[in-house]
Coordinates of C-alpha atoms (C1' of nucleotides) in Angstrom, one line a residue:
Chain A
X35 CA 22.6 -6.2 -31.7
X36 CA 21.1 -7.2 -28.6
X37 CA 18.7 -5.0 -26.6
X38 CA 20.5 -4.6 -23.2
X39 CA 18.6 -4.0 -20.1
X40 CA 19.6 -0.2 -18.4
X41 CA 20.4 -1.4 -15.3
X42 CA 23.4 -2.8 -17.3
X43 CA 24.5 -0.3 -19.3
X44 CA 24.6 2.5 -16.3
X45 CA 26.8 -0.3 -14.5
X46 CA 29.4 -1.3 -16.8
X47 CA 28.4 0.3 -20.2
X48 CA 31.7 2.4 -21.6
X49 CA 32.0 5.0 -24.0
X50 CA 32.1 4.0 -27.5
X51 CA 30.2 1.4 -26.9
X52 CA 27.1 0.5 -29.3
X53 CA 24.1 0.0 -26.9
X54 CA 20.2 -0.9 -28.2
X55 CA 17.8 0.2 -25.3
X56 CA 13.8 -0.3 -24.9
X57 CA 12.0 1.2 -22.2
X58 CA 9.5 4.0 -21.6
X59 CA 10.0 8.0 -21.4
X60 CA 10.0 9.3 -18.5
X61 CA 10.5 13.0 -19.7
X62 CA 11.7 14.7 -22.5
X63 CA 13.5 18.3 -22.5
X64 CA 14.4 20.3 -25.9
X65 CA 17.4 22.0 -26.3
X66 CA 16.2 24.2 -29.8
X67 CA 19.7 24.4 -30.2
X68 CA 19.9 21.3 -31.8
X69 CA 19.5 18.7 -28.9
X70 CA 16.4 16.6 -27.0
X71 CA 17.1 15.1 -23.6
X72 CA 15.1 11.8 -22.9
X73 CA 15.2 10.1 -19.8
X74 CA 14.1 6.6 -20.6
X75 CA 13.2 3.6 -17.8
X76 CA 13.1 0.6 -18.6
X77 CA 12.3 -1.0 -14.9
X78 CA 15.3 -2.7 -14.5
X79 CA 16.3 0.3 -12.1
X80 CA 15.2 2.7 -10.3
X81 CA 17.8 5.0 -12.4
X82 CA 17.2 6.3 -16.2
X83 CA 19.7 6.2 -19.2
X84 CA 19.4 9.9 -20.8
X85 CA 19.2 9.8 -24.3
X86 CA 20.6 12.4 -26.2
X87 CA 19.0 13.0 -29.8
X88 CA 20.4 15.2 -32.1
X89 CA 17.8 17.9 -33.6
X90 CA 19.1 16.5 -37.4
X91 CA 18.3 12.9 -36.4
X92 CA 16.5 11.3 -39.4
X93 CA 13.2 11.4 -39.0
X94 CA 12.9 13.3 -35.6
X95 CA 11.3 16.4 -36.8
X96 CA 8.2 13.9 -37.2
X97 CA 9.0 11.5 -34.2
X98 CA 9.8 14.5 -31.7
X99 CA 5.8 15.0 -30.8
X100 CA 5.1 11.5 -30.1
X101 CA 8.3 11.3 -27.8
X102 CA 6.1 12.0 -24.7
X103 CA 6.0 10.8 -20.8
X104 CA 4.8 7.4 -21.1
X105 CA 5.5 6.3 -24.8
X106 CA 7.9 3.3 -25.5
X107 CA 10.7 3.7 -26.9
X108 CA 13.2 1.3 -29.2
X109 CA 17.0 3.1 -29.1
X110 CA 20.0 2.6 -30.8
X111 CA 22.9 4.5 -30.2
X112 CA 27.0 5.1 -28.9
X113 CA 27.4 5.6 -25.3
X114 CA 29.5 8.7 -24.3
X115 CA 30.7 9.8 -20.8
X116 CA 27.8 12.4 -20.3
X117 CA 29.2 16.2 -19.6
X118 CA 26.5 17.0 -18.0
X119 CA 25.7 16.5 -14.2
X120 CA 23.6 13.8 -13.0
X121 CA 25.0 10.9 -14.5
X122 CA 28.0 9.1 -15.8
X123 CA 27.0 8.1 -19.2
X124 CA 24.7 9.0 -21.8
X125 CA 23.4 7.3 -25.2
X126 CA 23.7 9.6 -28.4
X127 CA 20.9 8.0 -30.8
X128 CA 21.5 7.2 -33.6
X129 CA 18.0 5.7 -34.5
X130 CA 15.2 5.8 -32.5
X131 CA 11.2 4.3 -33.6
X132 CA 8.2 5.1 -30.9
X133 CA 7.0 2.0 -30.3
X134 CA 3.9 3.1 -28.4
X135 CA 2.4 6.5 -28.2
X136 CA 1.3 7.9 -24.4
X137 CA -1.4 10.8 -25.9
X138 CA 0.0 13.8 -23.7
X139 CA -3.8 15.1 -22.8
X140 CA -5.0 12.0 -21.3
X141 CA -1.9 10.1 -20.1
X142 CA -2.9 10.1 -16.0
X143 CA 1.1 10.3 -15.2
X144 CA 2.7 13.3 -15.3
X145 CA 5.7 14.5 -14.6
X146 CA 5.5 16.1 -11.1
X147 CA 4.8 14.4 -8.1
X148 CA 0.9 12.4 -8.2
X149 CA 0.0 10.9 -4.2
X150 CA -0.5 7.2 -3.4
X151 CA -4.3 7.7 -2.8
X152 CA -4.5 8.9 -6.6
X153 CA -1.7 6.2 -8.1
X154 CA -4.0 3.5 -6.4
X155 CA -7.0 4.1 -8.9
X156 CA -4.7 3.6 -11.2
X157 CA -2.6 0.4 -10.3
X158 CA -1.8 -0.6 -13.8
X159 CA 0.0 2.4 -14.5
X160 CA 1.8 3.2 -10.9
X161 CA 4.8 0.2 -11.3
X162 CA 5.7 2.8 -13.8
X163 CA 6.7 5.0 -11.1
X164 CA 10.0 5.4 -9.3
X165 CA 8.1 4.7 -6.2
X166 CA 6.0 2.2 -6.9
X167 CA 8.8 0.4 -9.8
X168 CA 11.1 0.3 -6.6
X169 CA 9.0 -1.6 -4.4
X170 CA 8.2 -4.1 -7.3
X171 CA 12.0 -4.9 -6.9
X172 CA 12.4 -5.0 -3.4
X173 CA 9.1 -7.6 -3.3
X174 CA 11.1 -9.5 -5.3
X175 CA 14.5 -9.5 -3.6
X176 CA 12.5 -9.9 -0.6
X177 CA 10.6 -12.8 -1.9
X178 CA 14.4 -14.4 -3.2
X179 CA 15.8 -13.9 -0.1
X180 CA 13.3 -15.8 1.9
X181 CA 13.6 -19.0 -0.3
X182 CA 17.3 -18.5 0.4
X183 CA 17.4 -18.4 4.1
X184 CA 15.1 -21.4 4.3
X185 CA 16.8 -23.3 1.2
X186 CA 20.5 -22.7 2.9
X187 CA 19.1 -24.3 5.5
X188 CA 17.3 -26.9 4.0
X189 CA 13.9 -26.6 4.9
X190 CA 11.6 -28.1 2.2
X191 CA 8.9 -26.0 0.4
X192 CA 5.4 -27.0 0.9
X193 CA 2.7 -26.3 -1.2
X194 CA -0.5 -26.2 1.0
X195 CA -4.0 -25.7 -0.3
X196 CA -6.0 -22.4 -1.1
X197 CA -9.1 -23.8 -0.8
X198 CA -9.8 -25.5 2.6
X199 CA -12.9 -27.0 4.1
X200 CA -11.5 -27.1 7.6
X201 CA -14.3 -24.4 8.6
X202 CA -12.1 -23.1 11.7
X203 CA -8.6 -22.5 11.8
X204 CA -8.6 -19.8 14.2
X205 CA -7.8 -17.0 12.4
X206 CA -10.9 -15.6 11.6
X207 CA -13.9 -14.4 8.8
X208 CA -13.7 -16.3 5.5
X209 CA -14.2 -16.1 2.2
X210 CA -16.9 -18.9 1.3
X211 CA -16.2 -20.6 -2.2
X212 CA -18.9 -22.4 -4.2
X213 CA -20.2 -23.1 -7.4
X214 CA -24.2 -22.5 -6.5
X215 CA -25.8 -20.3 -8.2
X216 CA -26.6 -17.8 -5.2
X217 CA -28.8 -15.3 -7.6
X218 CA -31.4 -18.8 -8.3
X219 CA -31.5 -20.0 -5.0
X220 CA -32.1 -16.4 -3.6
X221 CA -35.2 -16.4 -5.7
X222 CA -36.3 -19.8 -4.5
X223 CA -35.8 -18.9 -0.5
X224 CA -34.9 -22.6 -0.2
X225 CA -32.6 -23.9 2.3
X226 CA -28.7 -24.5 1.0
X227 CA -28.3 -27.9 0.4
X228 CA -24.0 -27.8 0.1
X229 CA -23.9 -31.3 -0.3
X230 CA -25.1 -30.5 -4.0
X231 CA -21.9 -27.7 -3.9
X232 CA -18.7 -29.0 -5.4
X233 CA -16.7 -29.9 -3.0
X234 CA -20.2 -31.4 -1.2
X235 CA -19.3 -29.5 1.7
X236 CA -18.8 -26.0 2.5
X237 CA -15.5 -24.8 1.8
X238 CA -12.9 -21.5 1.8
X239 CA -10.1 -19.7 1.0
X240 CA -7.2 -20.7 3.4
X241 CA -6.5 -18.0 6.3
X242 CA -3.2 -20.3 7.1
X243 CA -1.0 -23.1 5.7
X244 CA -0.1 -23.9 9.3
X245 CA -2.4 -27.0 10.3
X246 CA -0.8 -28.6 6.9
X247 CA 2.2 -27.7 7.0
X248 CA 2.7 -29.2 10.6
X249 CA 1.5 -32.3 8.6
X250 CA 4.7 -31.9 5.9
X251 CA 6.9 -30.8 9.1
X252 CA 6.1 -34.3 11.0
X253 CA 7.0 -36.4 7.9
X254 CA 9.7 -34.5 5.8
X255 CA 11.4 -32.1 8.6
X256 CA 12.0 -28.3 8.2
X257 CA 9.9 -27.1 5.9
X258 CA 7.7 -23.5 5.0
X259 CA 4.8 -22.6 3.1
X260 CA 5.0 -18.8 1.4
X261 CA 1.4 -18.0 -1.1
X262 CA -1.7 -16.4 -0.4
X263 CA -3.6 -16.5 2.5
X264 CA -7.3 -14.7 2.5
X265 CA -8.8 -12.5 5.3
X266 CA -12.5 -11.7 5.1
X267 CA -12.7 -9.2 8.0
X268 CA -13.8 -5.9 7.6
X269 CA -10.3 -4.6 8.6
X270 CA -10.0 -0.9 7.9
X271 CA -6.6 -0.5 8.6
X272 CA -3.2 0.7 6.9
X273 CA -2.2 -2.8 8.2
X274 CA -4.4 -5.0 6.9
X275 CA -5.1 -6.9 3.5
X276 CA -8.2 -9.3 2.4
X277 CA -5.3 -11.1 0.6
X278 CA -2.2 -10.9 1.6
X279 CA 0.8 -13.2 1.3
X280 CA 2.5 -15.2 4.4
X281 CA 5.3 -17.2 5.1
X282 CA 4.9 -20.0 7.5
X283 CA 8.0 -22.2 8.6
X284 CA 7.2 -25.6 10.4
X285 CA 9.8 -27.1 12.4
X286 CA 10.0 -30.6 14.1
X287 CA 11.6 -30.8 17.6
X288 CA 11.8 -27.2 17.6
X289 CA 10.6 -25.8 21.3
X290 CA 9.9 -21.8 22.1
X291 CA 13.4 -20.7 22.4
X292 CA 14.3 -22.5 19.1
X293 CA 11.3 -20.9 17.6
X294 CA 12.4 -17.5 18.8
X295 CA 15.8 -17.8 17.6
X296 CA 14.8 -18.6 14.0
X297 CA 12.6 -15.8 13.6
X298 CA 14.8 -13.4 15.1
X299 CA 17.6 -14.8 12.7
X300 CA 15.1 -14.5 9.9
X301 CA 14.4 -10.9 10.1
X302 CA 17.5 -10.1 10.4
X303 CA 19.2 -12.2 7.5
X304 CA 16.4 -11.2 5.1
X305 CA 16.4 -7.8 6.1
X306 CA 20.3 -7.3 5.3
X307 CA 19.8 -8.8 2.2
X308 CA 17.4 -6.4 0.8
X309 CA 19.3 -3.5 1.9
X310 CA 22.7 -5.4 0.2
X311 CA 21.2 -6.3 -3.1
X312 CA 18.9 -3.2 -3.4
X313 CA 20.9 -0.2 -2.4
X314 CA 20.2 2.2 -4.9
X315 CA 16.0 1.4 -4.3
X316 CA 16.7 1.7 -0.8
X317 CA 18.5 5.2 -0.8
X318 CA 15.7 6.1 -2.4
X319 CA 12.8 4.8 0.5
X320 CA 15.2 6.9 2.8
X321 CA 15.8 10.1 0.9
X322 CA 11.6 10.0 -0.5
X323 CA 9.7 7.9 1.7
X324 CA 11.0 8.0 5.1
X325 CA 14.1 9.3 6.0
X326 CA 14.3 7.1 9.3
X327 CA 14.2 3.5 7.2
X328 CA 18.0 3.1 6.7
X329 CA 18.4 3.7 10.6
X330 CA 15.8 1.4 11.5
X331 CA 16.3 -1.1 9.4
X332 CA 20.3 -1.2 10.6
X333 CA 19.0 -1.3 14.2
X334 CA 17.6 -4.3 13.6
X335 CA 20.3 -6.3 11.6
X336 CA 23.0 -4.8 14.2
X337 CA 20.9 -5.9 17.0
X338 CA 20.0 -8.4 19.0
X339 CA 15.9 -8.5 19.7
X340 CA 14.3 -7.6 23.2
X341 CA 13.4 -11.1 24.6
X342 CA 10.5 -11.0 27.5
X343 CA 7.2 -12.6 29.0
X344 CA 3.8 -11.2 28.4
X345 CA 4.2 -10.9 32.1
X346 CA 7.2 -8.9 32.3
X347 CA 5.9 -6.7 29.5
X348 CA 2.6 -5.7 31.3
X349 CA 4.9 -4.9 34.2
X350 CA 6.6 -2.8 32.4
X351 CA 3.4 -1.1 31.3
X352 CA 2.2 -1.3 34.7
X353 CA 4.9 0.9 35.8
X354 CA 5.9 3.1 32.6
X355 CA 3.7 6.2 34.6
X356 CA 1.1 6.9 32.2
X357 CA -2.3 6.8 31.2
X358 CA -3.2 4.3 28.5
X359 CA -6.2 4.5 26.7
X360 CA -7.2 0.7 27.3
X361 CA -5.9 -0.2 30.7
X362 CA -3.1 -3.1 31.0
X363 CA -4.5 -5.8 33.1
X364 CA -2.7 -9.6 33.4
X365 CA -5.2 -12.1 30.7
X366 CA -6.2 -9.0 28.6
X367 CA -4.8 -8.6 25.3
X368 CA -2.2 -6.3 24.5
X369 CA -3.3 -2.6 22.5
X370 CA -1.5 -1.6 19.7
X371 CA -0.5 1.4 21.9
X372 CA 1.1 -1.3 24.3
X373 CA 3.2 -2.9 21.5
X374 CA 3.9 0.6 20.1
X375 CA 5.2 1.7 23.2
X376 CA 7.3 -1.5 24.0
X377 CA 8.8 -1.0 20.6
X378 CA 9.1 2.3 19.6
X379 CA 9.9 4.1 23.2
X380 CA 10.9 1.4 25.4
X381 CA 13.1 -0.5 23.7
X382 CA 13.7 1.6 21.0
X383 CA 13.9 -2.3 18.7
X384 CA 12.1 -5.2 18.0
X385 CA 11.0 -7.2 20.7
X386 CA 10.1 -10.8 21.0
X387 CA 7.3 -11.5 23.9
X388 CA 6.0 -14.9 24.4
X389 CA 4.5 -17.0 27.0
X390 CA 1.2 -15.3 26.8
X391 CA -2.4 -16.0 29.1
X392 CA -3.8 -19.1 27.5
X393 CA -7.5 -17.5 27.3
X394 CA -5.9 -15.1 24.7
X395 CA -4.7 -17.8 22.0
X396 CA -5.9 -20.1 20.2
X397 CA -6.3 -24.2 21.1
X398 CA -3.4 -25.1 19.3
X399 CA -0.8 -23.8 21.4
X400 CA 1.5 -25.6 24.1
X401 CA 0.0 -25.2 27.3
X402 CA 3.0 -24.5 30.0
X403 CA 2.8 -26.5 33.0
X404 CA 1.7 -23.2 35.0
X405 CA -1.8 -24.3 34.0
X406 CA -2.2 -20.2 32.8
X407 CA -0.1 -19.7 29.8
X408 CA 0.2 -20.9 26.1
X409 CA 4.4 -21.0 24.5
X410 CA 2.9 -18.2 22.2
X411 CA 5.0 -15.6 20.5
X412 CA 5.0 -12.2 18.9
X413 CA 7.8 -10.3 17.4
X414 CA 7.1 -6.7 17.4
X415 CA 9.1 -3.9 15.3
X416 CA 8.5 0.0 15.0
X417 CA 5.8 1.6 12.7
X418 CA 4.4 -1.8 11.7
X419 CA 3.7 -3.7 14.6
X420 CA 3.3 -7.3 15.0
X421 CA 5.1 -8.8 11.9
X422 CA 5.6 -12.8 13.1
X423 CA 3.1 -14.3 15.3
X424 CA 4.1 -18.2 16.2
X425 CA 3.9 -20.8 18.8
X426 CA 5.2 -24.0 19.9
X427 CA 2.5 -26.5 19.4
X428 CA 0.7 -28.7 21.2
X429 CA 1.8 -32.1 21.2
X430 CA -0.1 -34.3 23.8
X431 CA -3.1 -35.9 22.3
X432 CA -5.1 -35.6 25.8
X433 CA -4.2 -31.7 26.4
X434 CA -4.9 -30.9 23.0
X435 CA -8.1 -32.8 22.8
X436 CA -9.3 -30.9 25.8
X437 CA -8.1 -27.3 24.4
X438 CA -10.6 -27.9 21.5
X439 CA -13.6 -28.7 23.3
X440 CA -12.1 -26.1 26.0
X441 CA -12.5 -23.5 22.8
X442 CA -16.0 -24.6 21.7
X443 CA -15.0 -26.8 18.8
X444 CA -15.6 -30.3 17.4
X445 CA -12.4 -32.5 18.1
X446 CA -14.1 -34.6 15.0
X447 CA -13.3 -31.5 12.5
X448 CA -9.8 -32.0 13.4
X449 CA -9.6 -35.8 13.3
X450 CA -6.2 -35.5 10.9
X451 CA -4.8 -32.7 12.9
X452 CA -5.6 -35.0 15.7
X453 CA -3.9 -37.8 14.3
X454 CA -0.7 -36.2 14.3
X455 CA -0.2 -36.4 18.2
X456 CA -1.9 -40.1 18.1
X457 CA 1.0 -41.4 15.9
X458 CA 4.8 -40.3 16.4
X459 CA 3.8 -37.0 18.2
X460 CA 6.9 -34.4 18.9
X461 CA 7.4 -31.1 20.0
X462 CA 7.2 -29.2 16.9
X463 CA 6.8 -25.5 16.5
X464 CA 6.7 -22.7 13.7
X465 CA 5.7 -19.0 13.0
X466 CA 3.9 -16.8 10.5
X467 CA 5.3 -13.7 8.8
X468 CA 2.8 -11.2 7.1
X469 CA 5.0 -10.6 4.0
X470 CA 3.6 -7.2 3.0
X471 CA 4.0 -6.1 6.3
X472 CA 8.0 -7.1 6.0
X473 CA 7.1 -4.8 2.9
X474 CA 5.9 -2.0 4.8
X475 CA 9.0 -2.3 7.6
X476 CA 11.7 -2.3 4.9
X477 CA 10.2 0.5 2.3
X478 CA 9.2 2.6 5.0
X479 CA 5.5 2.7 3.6
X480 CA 3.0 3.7 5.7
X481 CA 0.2 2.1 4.0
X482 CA -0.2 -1.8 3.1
X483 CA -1.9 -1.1 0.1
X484 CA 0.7 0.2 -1.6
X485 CA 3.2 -2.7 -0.7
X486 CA 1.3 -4.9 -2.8
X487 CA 0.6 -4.8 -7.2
X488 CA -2.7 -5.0 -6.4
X489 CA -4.5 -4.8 -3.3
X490 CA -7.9 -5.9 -2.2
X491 CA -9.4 -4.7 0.9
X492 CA -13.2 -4.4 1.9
X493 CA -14.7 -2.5 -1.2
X494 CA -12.0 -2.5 -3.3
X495 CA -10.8 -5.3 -5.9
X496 CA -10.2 -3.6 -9.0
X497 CA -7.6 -4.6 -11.4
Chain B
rU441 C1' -17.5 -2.6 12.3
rC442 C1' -16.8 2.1 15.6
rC443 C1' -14.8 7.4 16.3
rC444 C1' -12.8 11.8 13.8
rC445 C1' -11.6 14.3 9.1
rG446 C1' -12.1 14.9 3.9
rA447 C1' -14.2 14.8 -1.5
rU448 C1' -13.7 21.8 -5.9
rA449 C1' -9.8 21.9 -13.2
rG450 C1' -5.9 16.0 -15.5
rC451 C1' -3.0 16.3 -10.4
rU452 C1' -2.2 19.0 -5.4
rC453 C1' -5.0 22.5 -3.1
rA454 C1' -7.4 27.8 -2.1
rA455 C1' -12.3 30.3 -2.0
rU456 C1' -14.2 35.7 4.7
rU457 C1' -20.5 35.8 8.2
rG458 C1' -24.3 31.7 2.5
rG459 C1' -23.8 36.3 -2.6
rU460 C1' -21.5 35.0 -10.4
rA461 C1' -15.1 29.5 -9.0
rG462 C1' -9.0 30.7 -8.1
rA463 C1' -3.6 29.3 -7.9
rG464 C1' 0.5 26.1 -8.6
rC465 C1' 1.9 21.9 -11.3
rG466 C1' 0.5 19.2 -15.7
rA467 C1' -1.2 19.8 -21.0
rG468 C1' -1.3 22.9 -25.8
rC469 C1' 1.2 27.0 -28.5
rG470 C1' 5.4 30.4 -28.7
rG471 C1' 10.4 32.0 -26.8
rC472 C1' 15.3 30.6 -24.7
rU473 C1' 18.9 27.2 -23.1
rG474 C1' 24.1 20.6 -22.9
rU475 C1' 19.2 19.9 -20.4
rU476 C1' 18.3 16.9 -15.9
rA477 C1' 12.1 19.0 -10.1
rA478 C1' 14.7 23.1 -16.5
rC479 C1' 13.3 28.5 -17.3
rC480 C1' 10.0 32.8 -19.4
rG481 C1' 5.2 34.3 -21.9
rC482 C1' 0.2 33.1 -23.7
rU483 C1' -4.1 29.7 -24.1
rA484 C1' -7.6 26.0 -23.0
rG485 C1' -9.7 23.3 -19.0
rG486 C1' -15.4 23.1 -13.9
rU487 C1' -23.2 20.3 -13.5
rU488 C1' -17.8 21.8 -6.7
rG489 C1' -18.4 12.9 -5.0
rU490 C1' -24.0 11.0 -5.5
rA491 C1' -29.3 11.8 -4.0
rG492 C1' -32.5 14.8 -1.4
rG493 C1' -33.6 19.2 1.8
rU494 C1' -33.3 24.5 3.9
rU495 C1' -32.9 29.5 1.4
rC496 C1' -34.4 35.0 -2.8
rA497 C1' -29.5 32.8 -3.3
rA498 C1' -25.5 26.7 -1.4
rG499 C1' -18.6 24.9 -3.0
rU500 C1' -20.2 26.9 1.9
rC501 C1' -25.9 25.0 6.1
rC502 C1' -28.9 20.0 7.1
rU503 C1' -29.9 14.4 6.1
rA504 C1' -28.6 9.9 3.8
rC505 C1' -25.3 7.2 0.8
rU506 C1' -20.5 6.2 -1.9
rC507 C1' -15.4 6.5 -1.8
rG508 C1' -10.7 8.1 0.5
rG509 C1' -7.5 9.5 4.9
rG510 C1' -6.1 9.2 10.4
rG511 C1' -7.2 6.4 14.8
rA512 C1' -9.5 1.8 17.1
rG513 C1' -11.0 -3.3 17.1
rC514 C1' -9.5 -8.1 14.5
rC515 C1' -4.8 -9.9 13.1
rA516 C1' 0.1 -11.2 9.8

RNA sequence: UCCCCGAUAGCUCAAUUGGUAGAGCGAGCGGCUGUUAACCGCUAGGUUGUAGGUUCAAGUCCUACUCGGGGAGCCA
């Protein structure tokens, strides 16, 4: 008999059925009467089949102690509509082998309610949660349903490169990757030579797949990166992640309001998805985590986004009749309390702003012809933030030539960036997404770290 | 990196002006029950984050450090 997975059985298994589970105890109750009440998970659901053993079961006098939270289970057994509440059906077992004990006294899960500061030290065990099992399923659904809005479409996949030795793509600290041997040459005090490293240069983890991918989005159309991307600042935040994974569509002969319209209809097509294929995870989110998710997360597939200038949004600010923390001044950067406020009180939804001061972005945006702003965007939602920053790109060879030097760089370092606006240059223009962050928006976590298996942040990389 | 707060039993937290360390949950044992956040009783469990200092006496006061939380900056 085949072992079927629970999520099955609690779908479409029937009485009378034969049924072979394998999973993990969640909890165990005795009825001394004769009866033991198992609730085993097996991770295919948020949901657990409840096993009922009889007290004369072969064997269970000597099984019964090692049936504890955490051991593994194999079952075998007749379904049976279940009299109790709570759930439809039930398994009556009719054999049952522990497969792997849990010791009771040192098994760091119990059976009560543990927080997410204590689950993090112990990120091997927490997918074994209902919590932290549900957001394993909705990062996967999530990560299915982006391939499928870009696929549908048919934007190409493009595997850009971890390690990079472009030393500045604009985005910030990062992580330096060699093969010296750092404790030897710290004893020597000699000068590093990299041209004896690896790669004969200095080199790092990527902090984007955008300067590539508008390489792959010049030559095969649509396309969209989606792995790892590596942040070495010493970000603090329940927002940010030393790794983190991003989703970066490129798009030929795309301007602004192209740009705009795709990431709105991303958001929104992903975002319905999730909440289609993972209803019973998400009841949970709203019922557990944050009972606002559900209405926020509707508000934004039901609506359509805020559209407005950076200028029109520090008018708004301007005039919204109270005192901010960091003033709002036209060529200053917006504070998160300016976003949050646009967002959350404002608006009340997500909002798009674009056209932002050029002093503010980096060189490879489209200048507008105002000589003051950059075809920048940023899609704010609620509670998170900024989830999708993009741009339309800059596509004249002379402008962007001068926006490098302009921004301190060597136009050299970019020769094959370069080259793209030398030979068959178009308007061209794409976004990034901060997937965890999409994570964070549609669980209704409040911290990053626990939208990921395992997170690394300053000080922290275990696992 | 900056500001504020915190660290006490396996977990979540108490402990008056400095005076011998407590509860709930979990665990073990027993009782009861078609149970489902089960219920009732008993028992065990602690170098109070680390290193110093003040004091007759420190969980409590002071200093530094480590880690965690909230906020900020940086950003996705």
């Amino acid at each position: 008999m085949a072992t079927r997975r629970i999520v099955q059985i609690l779908a479409d298994g029937q009485p009378g059925e034969s049924q072979k589970v394998c999973g993990w105890v969640r909890t165990r109750r005795d009825s001394k009467a004769g009866l033991s009440f198992v609730e085993l998970n097996d991770g295919s659901c948020l949901s657990s089949l409840q096993l009922v053993v009889p007290g004369d079961l072969d064997g269970w006098d000597d099984a019964v102690g090692r049936v504890t939270t955490g051991a593994s289970l194999r079952v075998s057994g007749t379904l049976k509509e279940s009299p109790g509440k709570g759930q439809r059906v039930e398994l009556g077992v009719e054999s049952l082998e522990v497969i792997g004990e849990a010791d009771a006294e040192s098994y760091p899960l119990q059976k009560k309610r543990h927080s997410f500061e204590f689950l993090r030290e112990i990120a091997h065990l927490r997918p074994r949660t209902n919590t932290f099992g549900a957001i394993a399923r909705i990062r996967n659904a999530l990560s299915a349903a982006i391939h499928r809005f870009f696929q549908d479409r048919g934007f190409v996949y493009v595997h850009t490169p971890i390690i990079t030795t472009s030393d500045c793509e604009g985005a910030g600290e990062m992580f330096q990757v060699t093969t010296l041997d750092l404790k030897r040459l710290a004893q020597v005090q000699t000068e590093i030579d990299y041209g004896q490293d690896f790669f004969g240069r200095p080199a790092s983890l990527t902090v984007s797949g955008q300067l590539e991918a508008e390489i792959y989005a010049t030559s095969v159309g649509d396309c969209y990166t989606f792995g790892p991307t590596f942040r070495a600042e010493n970000s603090n935040t329940s927002r940010h992640l030393s790794e983190f994974w991003m989703v970066e569509p490129e798009m030929p002969f795309y301007e602004l309001p192209d740009n705009m319209e795709l990431a709105e209809s991303f958001i929104r097509s992903i975002t319905a998805e999730v909440l289609e294929r993972c209803g019973e995870d998400m009841e949970f989110f709203n019922k557990r985590i944050d009972d606002t998710v559900l209405a926020t997360l509707a508000n934004i597939t039901d609506n359509e986004f805020i559209r407005l200038t950076y200028t029109e949004a520090v008018e708004i600010l301007e005039g919204a009749g109270r005192e901010w923390e960091y003033p709002v001044q036209w060529g200053r950067d917006l504070q998160s309390e300016h976003e949050r406020f646009l967002t959350e009180e404002h608006f009340g939804q997500p909002v798009i702003l674009y056209d932002y001061p050029r002093t503010i972005k980096p060189f490879y945006m489209r200048c507008n012809d105002d000589g003051k702003t950059v075809r920048a965007m940023d899609v704010l939602v609620p509670r998170v933030g900024e989830i999708i920053g993009g741009s339309q790109r800059e596509d004249r060879l002379d402008v962007l030539l001068e926006r490098i030097t302009e921004c301190g760089m060597e136009p050299e370092d970019y020769w094959w960036y370069v080259d793209l606006r030398r030979y068959g240059s178009v308007p061209h223009s794409g976004f990034g997404l901060g997937f965890e962050r999409m994570v964070q928006l549609i669980t209704g976590m409040s911290n990053i770290r626990d939208c990921i298996p395992f997170p690394r942040t300053p000080k922290s990389a275990e696992f």
